[in-house]
Structure formats: C-alpha cells, structure tokens
Amino acid sequence: MNAKFLVLNFAILIIAACTAEPGVPLTVSDVRLFAPLTKSRAAVGYLTLHNQSNAPLTIESISSTNFGNIQMHETVIRDGVARMQALPVVIIEPGSSLEFAAGGKHLMLMQPTADTAVGANITLEIHYDSGGLLIVSATMQTRVPAE
Ligand SMILES: [Cu+2]
C-alpha cells in the first residue's frame, strides 16, 4: 500500500468537497441566527465566508428584507473590557475563509421589519466586490443564554 498516494487522494477529496459551484467567488457555510434574549437587544448572526477566487474579496454590506439594519461587528478586548466595534467592510484573502463566531466577528441584526421570531426563515443578502450578491437563508434559533 502506497501511503503517499492515499494522502494525496484524500487531499483531492477534501478539495472537491469544499469547492461549491465553479466560478462562484464567494460561498458561505455554518449560517446561524439567534433571536435576542430581550426585545430591546439585537439578534446575532454567525457564518463562515469562503473566498473561492484567487483575488481578495471585499464584503461591503449585508442586508435582509426582515431587518432594516444589519451591521458587521467585531468584539475586541480593550482595557480588560469587551467592546464591539462596527466593521465598515471585511476583506477575505484569496482561497481563505473568514469565520464570524461567538467572541469575535458577528452580525448584529437590528430594526426588524418582518417576522424575525424563533422559527422564522430569514434571508440574508451578502453584497461584495461592487455588485456581487450572495443570498443565503437560515432559520432564527433560540439564543443560547450562555453566549
Ligand atoms: Cu455587535
């Protein structure tokens, strides 16, 4: 048995599994949307963006018909205190992925304009590179209080 051949074969399998449709520069996975704990707070979204192209890709904004305002945020620790700062744009390097996850980058979904309760189907429009549009949808989940 040739171990080197096996490893190479495995690598090709992984690449095939990660590459969605050919020619699509941006793909997304792990979309999770969490309803606010109280009415006065915003819903939070996490996802992973994958730049399938060989050029940097700029995420310019994210919109939804269910929300009047969606912002990209990053949690940073300053003087021992966790603060959120808005990110005007986010750049993904060629062939790499960018994770929005608890404790780091996240989406704040504000000003609900349609059904955004737990169980609602939310569509997100991800605007990138001056005219690129990727549409994804996910179901609003109950927020985990520990997060
Ligand atoms: Cu935030």
CSV table of N, CA and C and ligand atoms in Angstrom, one decimal:
chain,number,residue,atom,x,y,z
A,1,MET,N,0.9,-1.2,0.0
A,1,MET,CA,0.0,0.0,0.0
A,1,MET,C,0.9,1.3,0.0
A,2,ASN,N,0.6,2.2,-0.9
A,2,ASN,CA,1.4,3.4,-1.0
A,2,ASN,C,0.7,4.5,-0.2
A,3,ALA,N,1.3,4.8,1.0
A,3,ALA,CA,0.7,5.8,1.9
A,3,ALA,C,0.6,7.2,1.3
A,4,LYS,N,1.7,7.5,0.5
A,4,LYS,CA,1.7,8.9,-0.1
A,4,LYS,C,0.6,9.1,-1.1
A,5,PHE,N,0.3,8.0,-1.8
A,5,PHE,CA,-0.8,8.1,-2.8
A,5,PHE,C,-2.1,8.3,-2.1
A,6,LEU,N,-2.3,7.5,-1.0
A,6,LEU,CA,-3.5,7.6,-0.2
A,6,LEU,C,-3.7,9.1,0.3
A,7,VAL,N,-2.7,9.7,0.9
A,7,VAL,CA,-2.8,11.0,1.4
A,7,VAL,C,-3.2,12.0,0.3
A,8,LEU,N,-2.5,11.9,-0.8
A,8,LEU,CA,-2.8,12.7,-2.0
A,8,LEU,C,-4.3,12.6,-2.4
A,9,ASN,N,-4.7,11.3,-2.4
A,9,ASN,CA,-6.1,11.1,-2.8
A,9,ASN,C,-7.1,11.7,-1.8
A,10,PHE,N,-6.8,11.6,-0.6
A,10,PHE,CA,-7.6,12.2,0.5
A,10,PHE,C,-7.7,13.7,0.3
A,11,ALA,N,-6.5,14.4,0.0
A,11,ALA,CA,-6.4,15.8,-0.2
A,11,ALA,C,-7.3,16.2,-1.3
A,12,ILE,N,-7.3,15.5,-2.4
A,12,ILE,CA,-8.1,15.8,-3.6
A,12,ILE,C,-9.6,15.7,-3.2
A,13,LEU,N,-10.0,14.7,-2.4
A,13,LEU,CA,-11.3,14.5,-1.9
A,13,LEU,C,-11.8,15.7,-1.2
A,14,ILE,N,-10.9,16.2,-0.3
A,14,ILE,CA,-11.3,17.4,0.6
A,14,ILE,C,-11.5,18.6,-0.3
A,15,ILE,N,-10.6,18.8,-1.2
A,15,ILE,CA,-10.7,20.0,-2.1
A,15,ILE,C,-12.1,19.9,-2.9
A,16,ALA,N,-12.4,18.7,-3.4
A,16,ALA,CA,-13.6,18.6,-4.1
A,16,ALA,C,-14.8,18.9,-3.3
A,17,ALA,N,-14.8,18.5,-2.0
A,17,ALA,CA,-15.9,18.7,-1.1
A,17,ALA,C,-16.1,20.2,-0.8
A,18,CYS,N,-15.0,20.9,-0.7
A,18,CYS,CA,-15.1,22.4,-0.3
A,18,CYS,C,-15.4,23.3,-1.5
A,19,THR,N,-15.1,22.8,-2.7
A,19,THR,CA,-15.4,23.7,-3.9
A,19,THR,C,-16.9,23.5,-4.3
A,20,ALA,N,-17.6,24.6,-4.1
A,20,ALA,CA,-19.0,24.5,-4.5
A,20,ALA,C,-19.2,24.6,-6.0
A,21,GLU,N,-19.8,25.6,-6.5
A,21,GLU,CA,-20.0,25.7,-8.0
A,21,GLU,C,-18.8,26.4,-8.6
A,22,PRO,N,-18.3,25.9,-9.7
A,22,PRO,CA,-17.1,26.5,-10.3
A,22,PRO,C,-17.5,27.9,-10.7
A,23,GLY,N,-16.6,28.9,-10.5
A,23,GLY,CA,-16.8,30.2,-11.0
A,23,GLY,C,-17.5,31.1,-10.0
A,24,VAL,N,-18.0,30.5,-8.9
A,24,VAL,CA,-18.6,31.3,-7.8
A,24,VAL,C,-17.5,31.8,-6.9
A,25,PRO,N,-17.3,33.1,-6.8
A,25,PRO,CA,-16.1,33.6,-6.0
A,25,PRO,C,-16.4,33.5,-4.5
A,26,LEU,N,-17.7,33.6,-4.0
A,26,LEU,CA,-18.0,33.6,-2.6
A,26,LEU,C,-19.0,32.5,-2.3
A,27,THR,N,-18.7,31.7,-1.3
A,27,THR,CA,-19.6,30.8,-0.7
A,27,THR,C,-19.7,30.9,0.8
A,28,VAL,N,-20.7,30.4,1.4
A,28,VAL,CA,-21.0,30.6,2.8
A,28,VAL,C,-21.4,29.3,3.4
A,29,SER,N,-21.0,29.1,4.7
A,29,SER,CA,-21.4,27.9,5.4
A,29,SER,C,-21.7,28.3,6.9
A,30,ASP,N,-22.2,27.3,7.6
A,30,ASP,CA,-22.5,27.5,9.0
A,30,ASP,C,-23.3,28.8,9.4
A,31,VAL,N,-24.3,29.1,8.7
A,31,VAL,CA,-25.1,30.2,9.0
A,31,VAL,C,-26.0,29.9,10.2
A,32,ARG,N,-25.8,30.7,11.3
A,32,ARG,CA,-26.6,30.5,12.5
A,32,ARG,C,-27.1,31.9,12.9
A,33,LEU,N,-28.4,32.0,13.1
A,33,LEU,CA,-29.0,33.3,13.5
A,33,LEU,C,-29.7,33.0,14.9
A,34,PHE,N,-29.5,33.9,15.8
A,34,PHE,CA,-30.0,33.8,17.1
A,34,PHE,C,-30.9,35.0,17.5
A,35,ALA,N,-32.1,34.7,17.9
A,35,ALA,CA,-33.1,35.7,18.4
A,35,ALA,C,-32.5,36.4,19.6
A,36,PRO,N,-32.9,37.7,19.8
A,36,PRO,CA,-32.4,38.4,21.0
A,36,PRO,C,-33.0,37.8,22.3
A,37,LEU,N,-32.2,38.0,23.4
A,37,LEU,CA,-32.7,37.5,24.7
A,37,LEU,C,-33.8,38.3,25.2
A,38,THR,N,-33.8,39.6,24.9
A,38,THR,CA,-34.9,40.5,25.3
A,38,THR,C,-35.2,41.4,24.1
A,39,LYS,N,-36.4,41.9,24.1
A,39,LYS,CA,-36.8,42.7,22.9
A,39,LYS,C,-36.0,43.9,22.6
A,40,SER,N,-35.3,44.5,23.6
A,40,SER,CA,-34.5,45.7,23.3
A,40,SER,C,-33.2,45.4,22.7
A,41,ARG,N,-32.8,44.1,22.7
A,41,ARG,CA,-31.5,43.8,22.1
A,41,ARG,C,-31.6,43.3,20.7
A,42,ALA,N,-30.4,43.2,20.0
A,42,ALA,CA,-30.4,42.8,18.6
A,42,ALA,C,-30.2,41.3,18.5
A,43,ALA,N,-30.7,40.8,17.4
A,43,ALA,CA,-30.4,39.4,17.0
A,43,ALA,C,-29.0,39.3,16.6
A,44,VAL,N,-28.4,38.2,16.7
A,44,VAL,CA,-27.0,38.0,16.3
A,44,VAL,C,-26.9,36.9,15.3
A,45,GLY,N,-25.9,37.1,14.3
A,45,GLY,CA,-25.7,36.1,13.3
A,45,GLY,C,-24.3,35.7,13.2
A,46,TYR,N,-24.0,34.4,13.0
A,46,TYR,CA,-22.7,33.9,12.7
A,46,TYR,C,-22.7,33.1,11.4
A,47,LEU,N,-21.6,33.2,10.7
A,47,LEU,CA,-21.4,32.4,9.5
A,47,LEU,C,-20.0,32.3,9.1
A,48,THR,N,-19.7,31.5,8.2
A,48,THR,CA,-18.3,31.4,7.6
A,48,THR,C,-18.3,31.7,6.1
A,49,LEU,N,-17.5,32.7,5.7
A,49,LEU,CA,-17.4,33.1,4.3
A,49,LEU,C,-16.2,32.5,3.7
A,50,HIS,N,-16.3,31.9,2.5
A,50,HIS,CA,-15.2,31.3,1.8
A,50,HIS,C,-14.9,32.1,0.5
A,51,ASN,N,-13.7,32.6,0.4
A,51,ASN,CA,-13.3,33.2,-0.9
A,51,ASN,C,-12.7,32.1,-1.8
A,52,GLN,N,-13.5,31.7,-2.8
A,52,GLN,CA,-13.1,30.6,-3.7
A,52,GLN,C,-12.2,31.2,-4.9
A,53,SER,N,-12.0,32.5,-4.9
A,53,SER,CA,-11.3,33.0,-6.1
A,53,SER,C,-9.8,33.2,-5.7
A,54,ASN,N,-9.0,33.7,-6.7
A,54,ASN,CA,-7.6,33.9,-6.4
A,54,ASN,C,-7.3,35.4,-6.3
A,55,ALA,N,-8.3,36.2,-5.9
A,55,ALA,CA,-8.1,37.6,-5.6
A,55,ALA,C,-8.8,38.0,-4.3
A,56,PRO,N,-8.3,39.0,-3.6
A,56,PRO,CA,-9.0,39.4,-2.3
A,56,PRO,C,-10.5,39.8,-2.6
A,57,LEU,N,-11.3,39.5,-1.7
A,57,LEU,CA,-12.7,39.8,-1.9
A,57,LEU,C,-13.2,40.7,-0.7
A,58,THR,N,-14.0,41.7,-1.1
A,58,THR,CA,-14.4,42.6,-0.1
A,58,THR,C,-15.9,42.5,0.2
A,59,ILE,N,-16.3,42.2,1.4
A,59,ILE,CA,-17.7,42.1,1.8
A,59,ILE,C,-18.1,43.6,2.2
A,60,GLU,N,-19.0,44.1,1.5
A,60,GLU,CA,-19.3,45.6,1.7
A,60,GLU,C,-20.5,45.8,2.6
A,61,SER,N,-21.5,44.9,2.5
A,61,SER,CA,-22.6,45.1,3.4
A,61,SER,C,-23.5,43.8,3.4
A,62,ILE,N,-24.3,43.7,4.4
A,62,ILE,CA,-25.3,42.6,4.4
A,62,ILE,C,-26.7,43.1,4.7
A,63,SER,N,-27.6,42.7,3.9
A,63,SER,CA,-29.0,43.3,4.1
A,63,SER,C,-30.0,42.1,4.1
A,64,SER,N,-31.2,42.4,4.5
A,64,SER,CA,-32.3,41.4,4.6
A,64,SER,C,-33.6,42.2,4.5
A,65,THR,N,-34.6,41.5,4.0
A,65,THR,CA,-35.9,42.1,4.0
A,65,THR,C,-36.5,42.0,5.4
A,66,ASN,N,-36.0,41.2,6.2
A,66,ASN,CA,-36.5,41.1,7.6
A,66,ASN,C,-36.0,42.1,8.6
A,67,PHE,N,-34.9,42.8,8.2
A,67,PHE,CA,-34.2,43.7,9.1
A,67,PHE,C,-33.9,45.0,8.4
A,68,GLY,N,-34.1,46.1,9.1
A,68,GLY,CA,-33.8,47.4,8.5
A,68,GLY,C,-32.3,47.7,8.5
A,69,ASN,N,-31.6,47.1,9.4
A,69,ASN,CA,-30.2,47.4,9.6
A,69,ASN,C,-29.4,46.2,10.1
A,70,ILE,N,-28.4,45.8,9.3
A,70,ILE,CA,-27.5,44.7,9.7
A,70,ILE,C,-26.1,45.3,9.6
A,71,GLN,N,-25.4,45.1,10.7
A,71,GLN,CA,-24.0,45.6,10.8
A,71,GLN,C,-23.1,44.4,11.1
A,72,MET,N,-21.9,44.5,10.5
A,72,MET,CA,-20.8,43.6,10.8
A,72,MET,C,-20.0,44.2,12.0
A,73,HIS,N,-19.9,43.4,13.0
A,73,HIS,CA,-19.2,43.9,14.2
A,73,HIS,C,-18.0,43.0,14.6
A,74,GLU,N,-17.1,43.5,15.4
A,74,GLU,CA,-16.1,42.7,16.0
A,74,GLU,C,-16.0,43.0,17.4
A,75,THR,N,-15.9,41.9,18.2
A,75,THR,CA,-15.7,42.1,19.7
A,75,THR,C,-14.2,42.2,19.9
A,76,VAL,N,-13.8,43.3,20.6
A,76,VAL,CA,-12.4,43.5,20.9
A,76,VAL,C,-12.3,43.7,22.4
A,77,ILE,N,-11.2,43.2,23.0
A,77,ILE,CA,-11.0,43.5,24.5
A,77,ILE,C,-10.1,44.7,24.6
A,78,ARG,N,-10.6,45.7,25.2
A,78,ARG,CA,-9.8,47.0,25.4
A,78,ARG,C,-9.8,47.3,26.9
A,79,ASP,N,-8.6,47.4,27.5
A,79,ASP,CA,-8.5,47.7,28.9
A,79,ASP,C,-9.3,46.7,29.7
A,80,GLY,N,-9.3,45.4,29.3
A,80,GLY,CA,-10.0,44.4,30.0
A,80,GLY,C,-11.5,44.3,29.8
A,81,VAL,N,-12.0,45.2,29.0
A,81,VAL,CA,-13.4,45.2,28.8
A,81,VAL,C,-13.7,44.9,27.3
A,82,ALA,N,-14.7,44.0,27.1
A,82,ALA,CA,-15.1,43.6,25.8
A,82,ALA,C,-16.0,44.6,25.2
A,83,ARG,N,-15.6,45.1,24.0
A,83,ARG,CA,-16.4,46.1,23.3
A,83,ARG,C,-16.6,45.7,21.9
A,84,MET,N,-17.7,46.2,21.3
A,84,MET,CA,-18.0,45.9,19.9
A,84,MET,C,-17.7,47.1,19.1
A,85,GLN,N,-17.0,46.8,18.0
A,85,GLN,CA,-16.8,47.9,17.0
A,85,GLN,C,-17.3,47.5,15.7
A,86,ALA,N,-17.9,48.5,15.0
A,86,ALA,CA,-18.5,48.2,13.6
A,86,ALA,C,-17.4,48.1,12.6
A,87,LEU,N,-17.6,47.1,11.7
A,87,LEU,CA,-16.6,46.9,10.6
A,87,LEU,C,-17.3,47.4,9.3
A,88,PRO,N,-16.7,48.5,8.7
A,88,PRO,CA,-17.4,49.1,7.5
A,88,PRO,C,-17.3,48.0,6.4
A,89,VAL,N,-16.2,47.3,6.2
A,89,VAL,CA,-16.1,46.3,5.2
A,89,VAL,C,-15.2,45.2,5.8
A,90,VAL,N,-15.3,44.0,5.2
A,90,VAL,CA,-14.4,42.9,5.7
A,90,VAL,C,-13.8,42.3,4.4
A,91,ILE,N,-12.5,42.1,4.5
A,91,ILE,CA,-11.7,41.6,3.3
A,91,ILE,C,-11.3,40.1,3.6
A,92,ILE,N,-11.6,39.3,2.6
A,92,ILE,CA,-11.2,37.9,2.7
A,92,ILE,C,-10.1,37.6,1.7
A,93,GLU,N,-9.0,37.1,2.2
A,93,GLU,CA,-7.9,36.8,1.3
A,93,GLU,C,-8.2,35.7,0.3
A,94,PRO,N,-7.5,35.6,-0.8
A,94,PRO,CA,-7.7,34.6,-1.8
A,94,PRO,C,-7.6,33.2,-1.2
A,95,GLY,N,-8.6,32.4,-1.5
A,95,GLY,CA,-8.6,31.0,-1.1
A,95,GLY,C,-8.7,30.7,0.4
A,96,SER,N,-9.1,31.7,1.1
A,96,SER,CA,-9.2,31.5,2.5
A,96,SER,C,-10.7,31.8,3.0
A,97,SER,N,-10.9,31.4,4.3
A,97,SER,CA,-12.2,31.5,4.9
A,97,SER,C,-12.1,32.5,6.0
A,98,LEU,N,-13.3,33.1,6.3
A,98,LEU,CA,-13.4,34.1,7.4
A,98,LEU,C,-14.6,33.7,8.2
A,99,GLU,N,-14.3,33.5,9.5
A,99,GLU,CA,-15.4,33.0,10.4
A,99,GLU,C,-16.0,34.1,11.2
A,100,PHE,N,-17.3,34.2,11.2
A,100,PHE,CA,-18.0,35.1,12.2
A,100,PHE,C,-18.5,34.1,13.3
A,101,ALA,N,-18.0,34.3,14.5
A,101,ALA,CA,-18.3,33.3,15.5
A,101,ALA,C,-18.4,34.0,16.9
A,102,ALA,N,-18.9,33.4,17.9
A,102,ALA,CA,-19.1,33.9,19.2
A,102,ALA,C,-17.7,34.4,19.7
A,103,GLY,N,-17.7,35.7,20.3
A,103,GLY,CA,-16.5,36.2,20.8
A,103,GLY,C,-15.6,37.0,19.8
A,104,GLY,N,-16.0,36.9,18.5
A,104,GLY,CA,-15.2,37.6,17.5
A,104,GLY,C,-16.1,38.4,16.6
A,105,LYS,N,-15.9,38.2,15.3
A,105,LYS,CA,-16.8,38.9,14.3
A,105,LYS,C,-18.2,38.3,14.4
A,106,HIS,N,-19.1,39.2,14.3
A,106,HIS,CA,-20.5,38.7,14.3
A,106,HIS,C,-21.4,39.7,13.5
A,107,LEU,N,-22.6,39.3,13.2
A,107,LEU,CA,-23.6,40.2,12.6
A,107,LEU,C,-24.6,40.6,13.6
A,108,MET,N,-24.9,41.9,13.6
A,108,MET,CA,-26.0,42.5,14.5
A,108,MET,C,-27.1,42.7,13.6
A,109,LEU,N,-28.3,42.1,13.9
A,109,LEU,CA,-29.5,42.2,13.1
A,109,LEU,C,-30.5,43.1,13.8
A,110,MET,N,-30.7,44.3,13.3
A,110,MET,CA,-31.5,45.3,14.0
A,110,MET,C,-32.7,45.8,13.2
A,111,GLN,N,-33.6,46.5,13.9
A,111,GLN,CA,-34.7,47.1,13.2
A,111,GLN,C,-35.5,46.0,12.5
A,112,PRO,N,-36.1,45.0,13.2
A,112,PRO,CA,-36.9,44.0,12.5
A,112,PRO,C,-38.1,44.7,11.7
A,113,THR,N,-38.2,44.2,10.4
A,113,THR,CA,-39.3,44.8,9.6
A,113,THR,C,-40.3,43.7,9.2
A,114,ALA,N,-40.0,42.5,9.4
A,114,ALA,CA,-40.9,41.4,9.1
A,114,ALA,C,-40.8,40.4,10.2
A,115,ASP,N,-41.3,39.2,10.0
A,115,ASP,CA,-41.2,38.2,11.1
A,115,ASP,C,-39.8,37.7,11.3
A,116,THR,N,-39.3,38.0,12.6
A,116,THR,CA,-38.0,37.6,12.9
A,116,THR,C,-38.0,36.7,14.2
A,117,ALA,N,-39.2,36.2,14.5
A,117,ALA,CA,-39.3,35.4,15.7
A,117,ALA,C,-38.6,34.0,15.5
A,118,VAL,N,-38.3,33.3,16.6
A,118,VAL,CA,-37.7,32.0,16.5
A,118,VAL,C,-38.5,31.1,15.6
A,119,GLY,N,-37.9,30.5,14.6
A,119,GLY,CA,-38.5,29.7,13.6
A,119,GLY,C,-38.8,30.4,12.3
A,120,ALA,N,-38.6,31.7,12.3
A,120,ALA,CA,-38.8,32.5,11.1
A,120,ALA,C,-37.6,32.2,10.1
A,121,ASN,N,-38.0,32.1,8.8
A,121,ASN,CA,-36.9,32.0,7.8
A,121,ASN,C,-36.4,33.3,7.4
A,122,ILE,N,-35.1,33.5,7.6
A,122,ILE,CA,-34.5,34.8,7.3
A,122,ILE,C,-33.6,34.7,6.1
A,123,THR,N,-33.7,35.6,5.2
A,123,THR,CA,-32.8,35.6,4.0
A,123,THR,C,-31.8,36.8,4.2
A,124,LEU,N,-30.6,36.4,4.0
A,124,LEU,CA,-29.5,37.5,4.0
A,124,LEU,C,-29.0,37.7,2.6
A,125,GLU,N,-28.8,39.0,2.3
A,125,GLU,CA,-28.1,39.3,1.0
A,125,GLU,C,-26.7,39.8,1.3
A,126,ILE,N,-25.7,39.1,0.9
A,126,ILE,CA,-24.4,39.5,1.1
A,126,ILE,C,-23.8,40.2,-0.1
A,127,HIS,N,-23.5,41.5,0.1
A,127,HIS,CA,-23.0,42.3,-1.1
A,127,HIS,C,-21.5,42.4,-1.0
A,128,TYR,N,-20.9,42.1,-2.2
A,128,TYR,CA,-19.4,42.1,-2.2
A,128,TYR,C,-18.9,42.6,-3.5
A,129,ASP,N,-17.7,43.1,-3.5
A,129,ASP,CA,-17.0,43.5,-4.7
A,129,ASP,C,-17.8,44.3,-5.7
A,130,SER,N,-18.4,45.3,-5.3
A,130,SER,CA,-19.1,46.3,-6.1
A,130,SER,C,-20.1,45.6,-7.1
A,131,GLY,N,-21.1,44.9,-6.6
A,131,GLY,CA,-22.1,44.3,-7.4
A,131,GLY,C,-22.3,42.8,-7.2
A,132,GLY,N,-21.4,42.2,-6.6
A,132,GLY,CA,-21.6,40.8,-6.3
A,132,GLY,C,-22.6,40.6,-5.2
A,133,LEU,N,-23.5,39.5,-5.4
A,133,LEU,CA,-24.5,39.3,-4.4
A,133,LEU,C,-24.7,37.8,-4.2
A,134,LEU,N,-24.6,37.4,-2.9
A,134,LEU,CA,-24.8,36.0,-2.5
A,134,LEU,C,-26.0,36.0,-1.5
A,135,ILE,N,-27.0,35.2,-1.8
A,135,ILE,CA,-28.2,35.1,-1.0
A,135,ILE,C,-28.2,33.8,-0.2
A,136,VAL,N,-28.3,33.9,1.1
A,136,VAL,CA,-28.4,32.7,1.9
A,136,VAL,C,-29.6,32.8,2.9
A,137,SER,N,-30.1,31.7,3.3
A,137,SER,CA,-31.2,31.8,4.3
A,137,SER,C,-31.0,30.8,5.4
A,138,ALA,N,-31.6,31.2,6.5
A,138,ALA,CA,-31.4,30.4,7.7
A,138,ALA,C,-32.6,30.6,8.6
A,139,THR,N,-32.8,29.7,9.5
A,139,THR,CA,-34.0,29.8,10.5
A,139,THR,C,-33.5,30.4,11.7
A,140,MET,N,-34.3,31.3,12.2
A,140,MET,CA,-34.0,32.0,13.5
A,140,MET,C,-34.1,31.0,14.7
A,141,GLN,N,-33.0,30.9,15.4
A,141,GLN,CA,-32.9,30.0,16.5
A,141,GLN,C,-33.0,30.7,17.9
A,142,THR,N,-33.4,29.9,18.9
A,142,THR,CA,-33.4,30.4,20.3
A,142,THR,C,-32.0,30.8,20.7
A,143,ARG,N,-31.8,31.9,21.3
A,143,ARG,CA,-30.4,32.3,21.7
A,143,ARG,C,-30.0,31.5,22.9
A,144,VAL,N,-28.8,31.0,22.8
A,144,VAL,CA,-28.2,30.3,24.0
A,144,VAL,C,-27.8,31.3,25.0
A,145,PRO,N,-28.4,31.3,26.2
A,145,PRO,CA,-28.1,32.3,27.2
A,145,PRO,C,-26.7,32.5,27.5
A,146,ALA,N,-25.9,31.4,27.5
A,146,ALA,CA,-24.5,31.4,27.9
A,146,ALA,C,-23.6,32.2,26.9
A,147,GLU,N,-24.1,32.4,25.7
A,147,GLU,CA,-23.3,33.1,24.7
A,147,GLU,C,-23.1,34.5,24.9
B,1,CU,CU,-22.2,43.6,17.9
